Short mmCIF file of C-alpha atoms in Angstrom, two decimals:
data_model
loop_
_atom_site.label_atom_id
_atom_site.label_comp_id
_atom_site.label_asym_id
_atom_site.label_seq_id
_atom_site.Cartn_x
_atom_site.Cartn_y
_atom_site.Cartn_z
CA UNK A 1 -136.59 -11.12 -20.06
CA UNK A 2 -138.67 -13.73 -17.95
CA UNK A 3 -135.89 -16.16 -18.12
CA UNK A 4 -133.38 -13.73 -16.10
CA UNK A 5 -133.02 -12.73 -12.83
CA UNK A 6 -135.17 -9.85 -11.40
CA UNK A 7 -131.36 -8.32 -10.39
CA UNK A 8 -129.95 -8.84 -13.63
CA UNK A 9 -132.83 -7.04 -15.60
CA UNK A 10 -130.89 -4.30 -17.64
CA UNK A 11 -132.97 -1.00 -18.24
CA UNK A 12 -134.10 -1.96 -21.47
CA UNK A 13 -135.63 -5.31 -19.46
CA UNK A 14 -137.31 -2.77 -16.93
CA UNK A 15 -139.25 -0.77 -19.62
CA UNK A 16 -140.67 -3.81 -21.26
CA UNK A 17 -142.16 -5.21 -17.73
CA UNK A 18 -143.42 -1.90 -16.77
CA UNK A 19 -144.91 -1.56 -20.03
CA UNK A 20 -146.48 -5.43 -19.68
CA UNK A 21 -147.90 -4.18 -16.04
CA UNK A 22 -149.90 -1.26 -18.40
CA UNK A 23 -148.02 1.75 -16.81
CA UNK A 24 -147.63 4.70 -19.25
CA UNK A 25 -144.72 5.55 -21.54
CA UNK A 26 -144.47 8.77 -19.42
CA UNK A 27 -144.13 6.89 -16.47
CA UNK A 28 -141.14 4.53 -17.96
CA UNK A 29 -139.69 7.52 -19.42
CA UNK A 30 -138.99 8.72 -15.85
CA UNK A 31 -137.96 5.87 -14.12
CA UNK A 32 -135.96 4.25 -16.13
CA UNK A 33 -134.47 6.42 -18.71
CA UNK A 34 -134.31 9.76 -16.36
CA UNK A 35 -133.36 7.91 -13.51
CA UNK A 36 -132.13 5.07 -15.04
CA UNK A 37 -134.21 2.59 -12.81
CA UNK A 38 -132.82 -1.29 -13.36
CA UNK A 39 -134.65 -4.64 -11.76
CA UNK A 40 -132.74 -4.60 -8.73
CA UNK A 41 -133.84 -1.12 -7.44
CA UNK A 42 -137.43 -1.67 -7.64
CA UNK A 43 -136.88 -4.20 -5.05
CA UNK A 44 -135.09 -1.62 -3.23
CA UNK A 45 -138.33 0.29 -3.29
CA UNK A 46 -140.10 1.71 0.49
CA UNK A 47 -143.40 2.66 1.36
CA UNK A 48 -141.43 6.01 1.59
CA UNK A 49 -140.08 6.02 -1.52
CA UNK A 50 -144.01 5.98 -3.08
CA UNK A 51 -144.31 9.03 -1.10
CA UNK A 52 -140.72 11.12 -2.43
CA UNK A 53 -140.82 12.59 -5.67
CA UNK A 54 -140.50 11.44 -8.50
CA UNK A 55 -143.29 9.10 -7.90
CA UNK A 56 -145.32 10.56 -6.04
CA UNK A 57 -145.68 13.16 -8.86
CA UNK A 58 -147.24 10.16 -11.47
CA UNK A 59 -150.71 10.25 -12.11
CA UNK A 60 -152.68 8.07 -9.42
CA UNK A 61 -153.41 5.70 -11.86
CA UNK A 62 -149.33 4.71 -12.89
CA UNK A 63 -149.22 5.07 -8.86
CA UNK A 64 -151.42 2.38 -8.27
CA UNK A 65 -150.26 0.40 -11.03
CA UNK A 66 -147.06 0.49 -9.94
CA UNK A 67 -146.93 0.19 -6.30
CA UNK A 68 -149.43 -3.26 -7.19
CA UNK A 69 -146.50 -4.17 -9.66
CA UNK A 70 -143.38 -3.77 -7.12
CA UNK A 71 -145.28 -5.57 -4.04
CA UNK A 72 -146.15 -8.64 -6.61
CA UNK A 73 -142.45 -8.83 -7.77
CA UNK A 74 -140.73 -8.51 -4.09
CA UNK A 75 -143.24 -11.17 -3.03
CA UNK A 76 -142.36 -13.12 -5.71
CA UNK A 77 -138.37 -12.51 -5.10
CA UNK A 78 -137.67 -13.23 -1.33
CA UNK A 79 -134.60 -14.68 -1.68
CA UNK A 80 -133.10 -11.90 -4.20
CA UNK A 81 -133.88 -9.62 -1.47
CA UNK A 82 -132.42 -11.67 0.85
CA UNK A 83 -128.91 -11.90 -1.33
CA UNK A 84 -129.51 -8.19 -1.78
CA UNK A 85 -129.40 -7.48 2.06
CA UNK A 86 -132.71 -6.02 2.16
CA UNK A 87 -134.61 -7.91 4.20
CA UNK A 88 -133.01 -10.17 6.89
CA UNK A 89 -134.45 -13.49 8.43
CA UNK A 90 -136.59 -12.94 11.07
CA UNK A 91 -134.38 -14.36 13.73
CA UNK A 92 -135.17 -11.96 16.27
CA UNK A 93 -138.02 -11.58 18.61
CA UNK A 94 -141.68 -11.00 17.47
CA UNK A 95 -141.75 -8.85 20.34
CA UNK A 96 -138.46 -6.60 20.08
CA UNK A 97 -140.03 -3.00 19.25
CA UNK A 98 -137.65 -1.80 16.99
CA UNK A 99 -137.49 -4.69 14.79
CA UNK A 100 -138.89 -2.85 11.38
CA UNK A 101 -138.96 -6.56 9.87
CA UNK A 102 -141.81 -7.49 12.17
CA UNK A 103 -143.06 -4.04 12.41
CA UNK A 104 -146.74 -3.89 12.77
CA UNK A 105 -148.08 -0.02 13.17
CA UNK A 106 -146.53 0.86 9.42
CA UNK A 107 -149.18 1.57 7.09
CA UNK A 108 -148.77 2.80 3.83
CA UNK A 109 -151.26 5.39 1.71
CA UNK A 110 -152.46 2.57 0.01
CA UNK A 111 -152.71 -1.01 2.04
CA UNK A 112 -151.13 -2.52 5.26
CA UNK A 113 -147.32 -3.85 4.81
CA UNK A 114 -147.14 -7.52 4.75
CA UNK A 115 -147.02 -9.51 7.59
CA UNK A 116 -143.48 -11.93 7.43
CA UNK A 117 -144.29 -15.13 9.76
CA UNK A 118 -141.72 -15.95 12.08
CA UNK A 119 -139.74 -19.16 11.14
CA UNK A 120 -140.26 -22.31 12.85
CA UNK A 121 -139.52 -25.92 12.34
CA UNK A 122 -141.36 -28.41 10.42
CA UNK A 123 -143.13 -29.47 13.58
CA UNK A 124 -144.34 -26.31 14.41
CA UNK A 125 -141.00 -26.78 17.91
CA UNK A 126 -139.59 -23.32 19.18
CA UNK A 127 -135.47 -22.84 17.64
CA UNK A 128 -134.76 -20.98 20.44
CA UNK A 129 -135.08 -21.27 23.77
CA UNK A 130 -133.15 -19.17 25.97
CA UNK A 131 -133.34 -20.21 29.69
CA UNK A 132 -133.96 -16.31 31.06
CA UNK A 133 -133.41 -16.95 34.28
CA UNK A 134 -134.37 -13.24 35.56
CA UNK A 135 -138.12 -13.68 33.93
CA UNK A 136 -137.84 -17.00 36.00
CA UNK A 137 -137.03 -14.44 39.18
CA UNK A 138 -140.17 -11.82 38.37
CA UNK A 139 -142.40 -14.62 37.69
CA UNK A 140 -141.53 -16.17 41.41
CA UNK A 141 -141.78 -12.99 43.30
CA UNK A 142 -144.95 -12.47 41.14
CA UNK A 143 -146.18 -15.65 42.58
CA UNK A 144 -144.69 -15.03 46.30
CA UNK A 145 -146.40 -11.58 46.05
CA UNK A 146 -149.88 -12.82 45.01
CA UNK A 147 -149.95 -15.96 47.23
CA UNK A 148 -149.26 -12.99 50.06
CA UNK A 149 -152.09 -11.40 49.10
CA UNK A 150 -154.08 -14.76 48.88
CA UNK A 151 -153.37 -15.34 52.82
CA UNK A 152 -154.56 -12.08 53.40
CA UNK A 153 -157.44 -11.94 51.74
CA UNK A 154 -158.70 -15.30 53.18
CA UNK A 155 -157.99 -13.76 56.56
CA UNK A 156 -160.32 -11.14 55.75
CA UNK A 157 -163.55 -13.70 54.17
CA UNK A 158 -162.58 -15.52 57.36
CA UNK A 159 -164.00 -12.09 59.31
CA UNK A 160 -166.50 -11.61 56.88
CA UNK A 161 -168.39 -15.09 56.69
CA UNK A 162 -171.93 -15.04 57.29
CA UNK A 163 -173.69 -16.32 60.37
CA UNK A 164 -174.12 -20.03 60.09
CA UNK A 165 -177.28 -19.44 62.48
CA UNK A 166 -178.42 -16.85 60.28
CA UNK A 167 -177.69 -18.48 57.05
CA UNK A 168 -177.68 -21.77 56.70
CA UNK A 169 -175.89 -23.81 53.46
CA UNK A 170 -176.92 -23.37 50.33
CA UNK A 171 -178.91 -26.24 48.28
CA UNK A 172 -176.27 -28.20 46.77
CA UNK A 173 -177.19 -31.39 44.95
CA UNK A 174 -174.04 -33.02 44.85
CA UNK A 175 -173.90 -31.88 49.30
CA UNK A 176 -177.61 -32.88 49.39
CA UNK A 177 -176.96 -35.96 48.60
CA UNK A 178 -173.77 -37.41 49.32
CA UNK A 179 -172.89 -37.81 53.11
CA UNK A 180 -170.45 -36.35 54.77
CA UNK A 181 -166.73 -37.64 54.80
CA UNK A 182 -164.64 -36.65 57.44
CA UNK A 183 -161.37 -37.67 56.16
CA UNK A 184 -161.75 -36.76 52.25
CA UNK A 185 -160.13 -33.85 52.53
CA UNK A 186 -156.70 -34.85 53.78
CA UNK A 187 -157.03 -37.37 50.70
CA UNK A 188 -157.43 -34.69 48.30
CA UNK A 189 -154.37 -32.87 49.60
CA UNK A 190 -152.21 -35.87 49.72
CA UNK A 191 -153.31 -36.07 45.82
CA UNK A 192 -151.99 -33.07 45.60
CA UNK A 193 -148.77 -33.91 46.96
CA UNK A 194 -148.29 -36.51 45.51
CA UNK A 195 -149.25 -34.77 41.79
CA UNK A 196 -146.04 -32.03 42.75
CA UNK A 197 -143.93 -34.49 43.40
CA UNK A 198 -144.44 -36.06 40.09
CA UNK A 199 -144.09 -32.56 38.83
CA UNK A 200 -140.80 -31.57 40.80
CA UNK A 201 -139.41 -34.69 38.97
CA UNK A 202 -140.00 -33.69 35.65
CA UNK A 203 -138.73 -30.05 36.20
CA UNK A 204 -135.22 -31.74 37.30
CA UNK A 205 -135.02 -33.82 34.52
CA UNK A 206 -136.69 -31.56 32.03
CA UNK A 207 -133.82 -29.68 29.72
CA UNK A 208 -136.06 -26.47 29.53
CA UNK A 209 -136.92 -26.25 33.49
CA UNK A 210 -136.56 -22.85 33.70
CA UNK A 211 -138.85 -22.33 31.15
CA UNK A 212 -141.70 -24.20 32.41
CA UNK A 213 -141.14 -23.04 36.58
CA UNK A 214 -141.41 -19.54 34.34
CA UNK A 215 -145.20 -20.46 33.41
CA UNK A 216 -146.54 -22.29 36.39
CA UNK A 217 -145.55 -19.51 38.32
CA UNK A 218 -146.77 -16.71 36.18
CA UNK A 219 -150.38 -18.89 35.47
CA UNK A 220 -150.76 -20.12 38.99
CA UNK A 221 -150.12 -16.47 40.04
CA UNK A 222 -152.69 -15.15 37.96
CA UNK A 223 -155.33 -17.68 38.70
CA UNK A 224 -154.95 -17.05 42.38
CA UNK A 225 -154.91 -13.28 42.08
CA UNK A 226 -158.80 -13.34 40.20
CA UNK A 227 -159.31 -16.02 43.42
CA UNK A 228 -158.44 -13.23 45.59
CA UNK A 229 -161.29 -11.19 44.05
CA UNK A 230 -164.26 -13.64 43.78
CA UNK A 231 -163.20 -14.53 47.53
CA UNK A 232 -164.07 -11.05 48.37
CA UNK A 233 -166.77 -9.22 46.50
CA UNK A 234 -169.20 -11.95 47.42
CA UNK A 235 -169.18 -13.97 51.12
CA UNK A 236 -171.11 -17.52 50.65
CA UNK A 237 -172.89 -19.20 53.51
CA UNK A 238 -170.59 -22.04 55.56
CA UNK A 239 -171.57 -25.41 53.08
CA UNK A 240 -171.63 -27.83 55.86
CA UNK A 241 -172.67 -27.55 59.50
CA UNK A 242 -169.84 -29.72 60.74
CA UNK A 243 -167.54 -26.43 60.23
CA UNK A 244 -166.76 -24.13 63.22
CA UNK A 245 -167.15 -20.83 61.48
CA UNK A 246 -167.64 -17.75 63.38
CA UNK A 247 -167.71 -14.06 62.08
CA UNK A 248 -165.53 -11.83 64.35
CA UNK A 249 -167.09 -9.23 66.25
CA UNK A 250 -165.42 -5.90 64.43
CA UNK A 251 -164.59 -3.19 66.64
CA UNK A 252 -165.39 0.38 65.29
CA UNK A 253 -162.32 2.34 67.82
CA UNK A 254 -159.21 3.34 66.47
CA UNK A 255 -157.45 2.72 69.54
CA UNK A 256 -157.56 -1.51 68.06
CA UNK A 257 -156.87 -0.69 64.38
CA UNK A 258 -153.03 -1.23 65.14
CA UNK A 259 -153.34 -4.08 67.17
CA UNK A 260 -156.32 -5.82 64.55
CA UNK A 261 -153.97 -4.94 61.44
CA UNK A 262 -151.25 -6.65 62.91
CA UNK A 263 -153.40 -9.98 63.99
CA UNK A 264 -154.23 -9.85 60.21
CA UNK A 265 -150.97 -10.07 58.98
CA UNK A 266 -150.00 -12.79 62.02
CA UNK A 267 -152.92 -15.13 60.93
CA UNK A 268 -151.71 -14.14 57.04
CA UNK A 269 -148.15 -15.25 57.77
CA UNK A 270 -149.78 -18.87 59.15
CA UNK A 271 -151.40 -19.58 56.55
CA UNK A 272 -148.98 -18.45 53.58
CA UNK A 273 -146.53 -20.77 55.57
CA UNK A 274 -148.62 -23.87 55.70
CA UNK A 275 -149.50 -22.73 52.38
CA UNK A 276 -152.98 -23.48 52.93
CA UNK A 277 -153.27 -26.36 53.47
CA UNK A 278 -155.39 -28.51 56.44
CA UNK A 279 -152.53 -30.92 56.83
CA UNK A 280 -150.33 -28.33 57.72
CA UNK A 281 -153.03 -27.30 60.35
CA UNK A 282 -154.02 -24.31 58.52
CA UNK A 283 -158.45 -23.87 58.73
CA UNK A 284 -159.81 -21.02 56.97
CA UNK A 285 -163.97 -19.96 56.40
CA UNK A 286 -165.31 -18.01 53.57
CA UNK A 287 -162.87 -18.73 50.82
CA UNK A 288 -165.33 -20.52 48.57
CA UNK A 289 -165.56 -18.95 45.25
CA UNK A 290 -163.42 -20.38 43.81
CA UNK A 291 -161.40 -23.53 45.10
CA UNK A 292 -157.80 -23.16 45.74
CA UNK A 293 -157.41 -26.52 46.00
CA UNK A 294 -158.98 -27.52 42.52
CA UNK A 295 -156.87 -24.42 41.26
CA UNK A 296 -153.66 -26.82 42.36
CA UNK A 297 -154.94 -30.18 41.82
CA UNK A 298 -155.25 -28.87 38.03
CA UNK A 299 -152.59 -27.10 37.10
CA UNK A 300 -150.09 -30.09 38.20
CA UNK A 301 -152.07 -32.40 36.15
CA UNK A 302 -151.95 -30.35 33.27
CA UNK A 303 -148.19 -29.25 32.96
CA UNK A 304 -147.97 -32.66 33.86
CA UNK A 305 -149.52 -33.87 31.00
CA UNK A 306 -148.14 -31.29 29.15
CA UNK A 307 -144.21 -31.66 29.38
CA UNK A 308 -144.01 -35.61 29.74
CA UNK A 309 -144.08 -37.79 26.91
CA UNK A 310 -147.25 -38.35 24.87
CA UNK A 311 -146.75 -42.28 24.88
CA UNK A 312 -146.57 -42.31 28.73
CA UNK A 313 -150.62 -43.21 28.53
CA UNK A 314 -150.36 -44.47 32.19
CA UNK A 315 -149.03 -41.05 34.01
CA UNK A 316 -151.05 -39.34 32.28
CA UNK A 317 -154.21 -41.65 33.14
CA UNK A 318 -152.93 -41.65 36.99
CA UNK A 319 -152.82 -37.88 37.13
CA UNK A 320 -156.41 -37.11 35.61
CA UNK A 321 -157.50 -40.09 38.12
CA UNK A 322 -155.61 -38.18 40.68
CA UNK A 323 -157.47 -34.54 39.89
CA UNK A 324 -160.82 -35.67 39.70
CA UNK A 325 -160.76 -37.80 42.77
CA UNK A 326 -159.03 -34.51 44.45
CA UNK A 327 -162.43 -32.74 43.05
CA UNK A 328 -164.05 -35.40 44.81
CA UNK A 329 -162.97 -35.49 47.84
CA UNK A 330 -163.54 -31.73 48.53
CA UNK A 331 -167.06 -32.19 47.52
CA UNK A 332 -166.93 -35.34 49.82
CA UNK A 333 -165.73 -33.34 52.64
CA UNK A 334 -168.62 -30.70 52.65
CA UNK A 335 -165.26 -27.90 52.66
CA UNK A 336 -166.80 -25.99 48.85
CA UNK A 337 -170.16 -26.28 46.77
CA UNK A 338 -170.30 -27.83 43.34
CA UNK A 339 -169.85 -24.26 42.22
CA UNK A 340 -167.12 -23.59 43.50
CA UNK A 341 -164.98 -26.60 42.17
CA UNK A 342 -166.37 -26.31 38.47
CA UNK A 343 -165.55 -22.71 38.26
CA UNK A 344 -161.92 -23.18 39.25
CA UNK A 345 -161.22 -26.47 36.96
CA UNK A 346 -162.82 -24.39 33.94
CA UNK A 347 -160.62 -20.95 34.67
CA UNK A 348 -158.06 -22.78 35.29
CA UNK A 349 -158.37 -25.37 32.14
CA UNK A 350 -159.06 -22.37 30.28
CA UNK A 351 -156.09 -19.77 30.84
CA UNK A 352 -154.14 -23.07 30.95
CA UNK A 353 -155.09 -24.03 27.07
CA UNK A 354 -155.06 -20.25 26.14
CA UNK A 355 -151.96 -19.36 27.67
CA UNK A 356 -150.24 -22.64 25.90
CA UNK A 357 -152.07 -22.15 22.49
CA UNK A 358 -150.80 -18.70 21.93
CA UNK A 359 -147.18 -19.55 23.21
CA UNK A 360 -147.34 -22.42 20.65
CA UNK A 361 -148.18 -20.45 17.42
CA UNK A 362 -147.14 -17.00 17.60
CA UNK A 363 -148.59 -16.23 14.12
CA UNK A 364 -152.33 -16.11 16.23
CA UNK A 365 -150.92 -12.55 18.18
CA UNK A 366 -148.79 -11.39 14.87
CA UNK A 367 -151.31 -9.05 13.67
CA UNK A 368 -152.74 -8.05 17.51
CA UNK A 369 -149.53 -7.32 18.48
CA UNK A 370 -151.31 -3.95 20.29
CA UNK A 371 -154.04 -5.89 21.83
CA UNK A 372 -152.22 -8.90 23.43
CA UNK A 373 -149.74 -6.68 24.90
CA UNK A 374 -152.91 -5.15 26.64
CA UNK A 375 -154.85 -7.49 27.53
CA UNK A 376 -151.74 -10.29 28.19
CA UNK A 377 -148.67 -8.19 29.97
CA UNK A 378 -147.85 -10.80 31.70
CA UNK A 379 -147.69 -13.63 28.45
CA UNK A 380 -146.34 -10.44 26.10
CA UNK A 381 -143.33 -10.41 28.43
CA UNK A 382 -142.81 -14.01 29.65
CA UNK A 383 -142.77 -15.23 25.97
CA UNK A 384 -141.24 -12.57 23.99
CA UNK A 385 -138.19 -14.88 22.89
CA UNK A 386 -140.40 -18.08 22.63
CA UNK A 387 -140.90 -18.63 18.99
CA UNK A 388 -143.13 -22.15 19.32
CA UNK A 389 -143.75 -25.35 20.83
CA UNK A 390 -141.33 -25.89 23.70
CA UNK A 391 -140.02 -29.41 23.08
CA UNK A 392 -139.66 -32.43 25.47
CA UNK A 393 -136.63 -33.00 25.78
CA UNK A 394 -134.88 -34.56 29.39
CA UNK A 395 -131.38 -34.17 30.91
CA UNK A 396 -129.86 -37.97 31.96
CA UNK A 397 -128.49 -37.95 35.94
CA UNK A 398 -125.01 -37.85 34.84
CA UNK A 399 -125.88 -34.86 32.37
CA UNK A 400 -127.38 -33.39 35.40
CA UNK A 401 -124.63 -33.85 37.67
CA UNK A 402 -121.91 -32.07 34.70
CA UNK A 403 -124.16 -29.32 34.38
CA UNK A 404 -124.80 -28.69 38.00
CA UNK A 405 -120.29 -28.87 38.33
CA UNK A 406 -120.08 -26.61 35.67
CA UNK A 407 -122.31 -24.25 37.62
CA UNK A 408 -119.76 -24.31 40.58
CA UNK A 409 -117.07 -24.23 38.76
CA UNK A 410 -117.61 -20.78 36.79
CA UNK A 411 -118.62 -19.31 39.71
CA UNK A 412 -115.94 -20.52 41.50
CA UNK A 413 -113.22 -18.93 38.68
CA UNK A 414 -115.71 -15.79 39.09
CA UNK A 415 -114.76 -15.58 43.07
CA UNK A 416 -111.11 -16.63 41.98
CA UNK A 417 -110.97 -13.74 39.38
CA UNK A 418 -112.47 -11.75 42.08
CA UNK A 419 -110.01 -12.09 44.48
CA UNK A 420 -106.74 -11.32 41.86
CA UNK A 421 -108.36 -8.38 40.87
CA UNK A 422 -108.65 -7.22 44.23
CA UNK A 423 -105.23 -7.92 45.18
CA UNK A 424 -103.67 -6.45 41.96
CA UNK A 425 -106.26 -3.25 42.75
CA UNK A 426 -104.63 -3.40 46.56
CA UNK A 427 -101.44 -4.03 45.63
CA UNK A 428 -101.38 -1.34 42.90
CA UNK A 429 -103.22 1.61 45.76
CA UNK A 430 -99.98 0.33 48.09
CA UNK A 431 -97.22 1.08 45.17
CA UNK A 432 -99.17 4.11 44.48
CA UNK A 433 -98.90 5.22 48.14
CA UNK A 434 -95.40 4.14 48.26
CA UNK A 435 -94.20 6.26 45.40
CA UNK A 436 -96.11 9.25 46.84
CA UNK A 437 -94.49 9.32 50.16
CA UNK A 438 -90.88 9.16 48.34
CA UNK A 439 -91.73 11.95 46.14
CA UNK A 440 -92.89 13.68 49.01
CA UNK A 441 -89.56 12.94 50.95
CA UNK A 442 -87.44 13.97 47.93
CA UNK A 443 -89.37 17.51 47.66
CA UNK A 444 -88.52 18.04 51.24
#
């Protein structure tokens, strides 16, 4: 009997490993001579079927037994079940909800169901990688919609910032005791320039762009949305005295709240479209905790060093170099205290790594399926079809080029389909009409 097949186990086979795993001879006597039970079917058993007569009428011990027994020998027979149809390879998403193969909230009377990991390759790189370009949409007008709320916000801290008379800066030691630089920051936010357009150039080459715009928009939206909040649940002093920072005088008449919501949303609009920046002539007071700036300078460096070639030592070198003088030169510029910069290079570090390390190996949210769709909406939707480690891989020019004319040309044959079906549709309503007004001529 142990040299055959679990499926080609005859009933006679059956009895002898049921009486090896200890159960009774009552217990064989019903499954396999009253309902003629063979191999095969007890791979066929459910949880439900432990919980439909006739087994749920065994004693508890030959109940125990058994279910023990049946789990050990589908374990130990994958690939019969496979050939049998009963399970399938999980192919699908770990996130689809009614995929019962990846099931996690079915629990049997007697233990959790096993947990199936979802199949990846040697290397640990996703197998598919669907583009999804309408999670690429959401995450933008996430972004858009947050950034919005960003300018508006700092108009409001701007308002809001304390006296400089009344409170002078805080101690500082790196402020204390470095001297002011009036150019730094313009050098920190050419660094940043120059750290996107090292980024743009990877997302045009980059065969999975649309993956990776997908999480730089959904983590630098999130990171700026908690900056919206530090921002304003606590106003910091000015940190140097070489800023002109003035609270406004708040009116408490109605007959203004119009005109002063409206100046809001004016000063908003300038500085979502300079995007912030001092270059763009865009000076704000009272967004301190945390940097925005650092928040940038980061996150390019670290999808940068994240989606470029590991062997590229010199990119990656020049882009650290790059972020920390960026940290610099805000410190160097008296514009944010120490505090400020370390907290947003550690959140953003942080949800960078975490977001990245869960993406990577699925298997770490298998089992907390419940929880990370709590506690991560955002990464429970954006990665649902991601099933590991999105490889490097780069599109040549010329690839480029045949991809971007195959764009145009199926939309073009859409518009040309388009355009026959309308004038079959027109042509058709004209016969139609024609063939009316004959009938109606031959009736009269």
């Amino acid at each position: 009997m142990n040299e055959l097949c679990v499926v080609d186990w005859s009933i006679s086979d059956t009895q002898k490993w049921l009486e090896k795993e200890g159960l009774s001879l009552e217990t064989r006597t019903i499954l396999c001579e009253a309902n003629r039970m063979s191999g095969k079917f007890f791979l066929a058993l459910t949880e439900q079927d432990f919980a439909m007569e006739p087994i749920s009428k065994l004693i508890l011990r030959d109940r125990k037994c058994l279910y023990m027994a049946v789990k050990l020998l589908q374990r130990e027979n994958q690939n019969s079940m496979i050939s049998l149809g009963l399970i399938e390879l999980p192919s699908v998403s770990l996130y689809t909800p009614n995929n019962s193969y990846l099931k996690h909230n079915d629990y049997s009377d007697y233990c959790e169901s096993d947990f199936i990991s979802r199949p990846a390759s040697e290397d640990g790189r996703s197998q598919k990688l669907p583009p999804e370009i309408f999670k690429l949409f959401i995450s933008f007008c996430y972004l858009i919609f947050v950034t919005w709320i960003t300018a508006f916000v700092m108009v409001i801290v701007h308002d809001r910032v304390p006296d400089m008379n009344k409170y002078p800066p805080l101690p500082d030691i790196f402020l204390d005791n470095v001297p002011l630089i009036p150019w730094a920051f313009d050098m920190c936010e050419i660094s940043g320039t120059i750290l996107l357009t090292i980024w743009l150039v990877v997302l045009i080459f980059h065969k999975h762009r649309f993956i990776l715009m997908r999480r730089v928009f959904a983590l630098s939206g999130t990171v700026f949305l908690l900056r919206c909040i530090t921002m304003l649940i606590t106003s910091l002093s000015v940190p140097g005295t070489h800023l002109q920072c003035r609270p406004k005088n708040i009116t408490s008449g109605d007959v203004f709240l119009f005109s002063d919501i409206a100046a809001k949303i004016s000063q908003a609009y300038v500085i979502w479209s300079g995007g912030g920046l001092a270059i763009q002539g865009v000076r704000t007071c009272g967004d301190y905790m945390f940097s925005g700036h650092t928040v940038a300078l980061t996150m390019l460096n670290f999808f940068i060093t994240e989606y470029t070639p590991r062997n590229l030592y010199f990119l990656h070198i020049t882009t650290w170099v790059m972020n920390m003088f960026g940290i610099f030169f805000i410190l160097a510029a008296h514009e944010h205290y120490s505090i400020d910069v370390f907290v947003a290079f550690y959140i953003t570090s942080r949800l960078f790594l975490y977001y990245h390390t869960l993406s990577n190996h699925q298997g770490l949210v298998q089992r907390d399926y419940r929880r990370t769709r709590i506690w991560f909406p955002l990464f429970s939707f954006f990665e649902s079809s991601v099933d590991g480690i999105v490889p490097n891989e780069y599109d040549t020019p010329s690839g480029i080029v045949k991809n971007i004319w195959c764009v145009i040309k199926c939309q073009l044959n859409l518009l040309r389909q388009f355009a026959y079906d309308c004038r079959n549709r027109s042509s058709f309503i004209g016969d139609r009409d024609m063939a009316s007004t004959m009938d109606f001529k031959k009736t009269k």
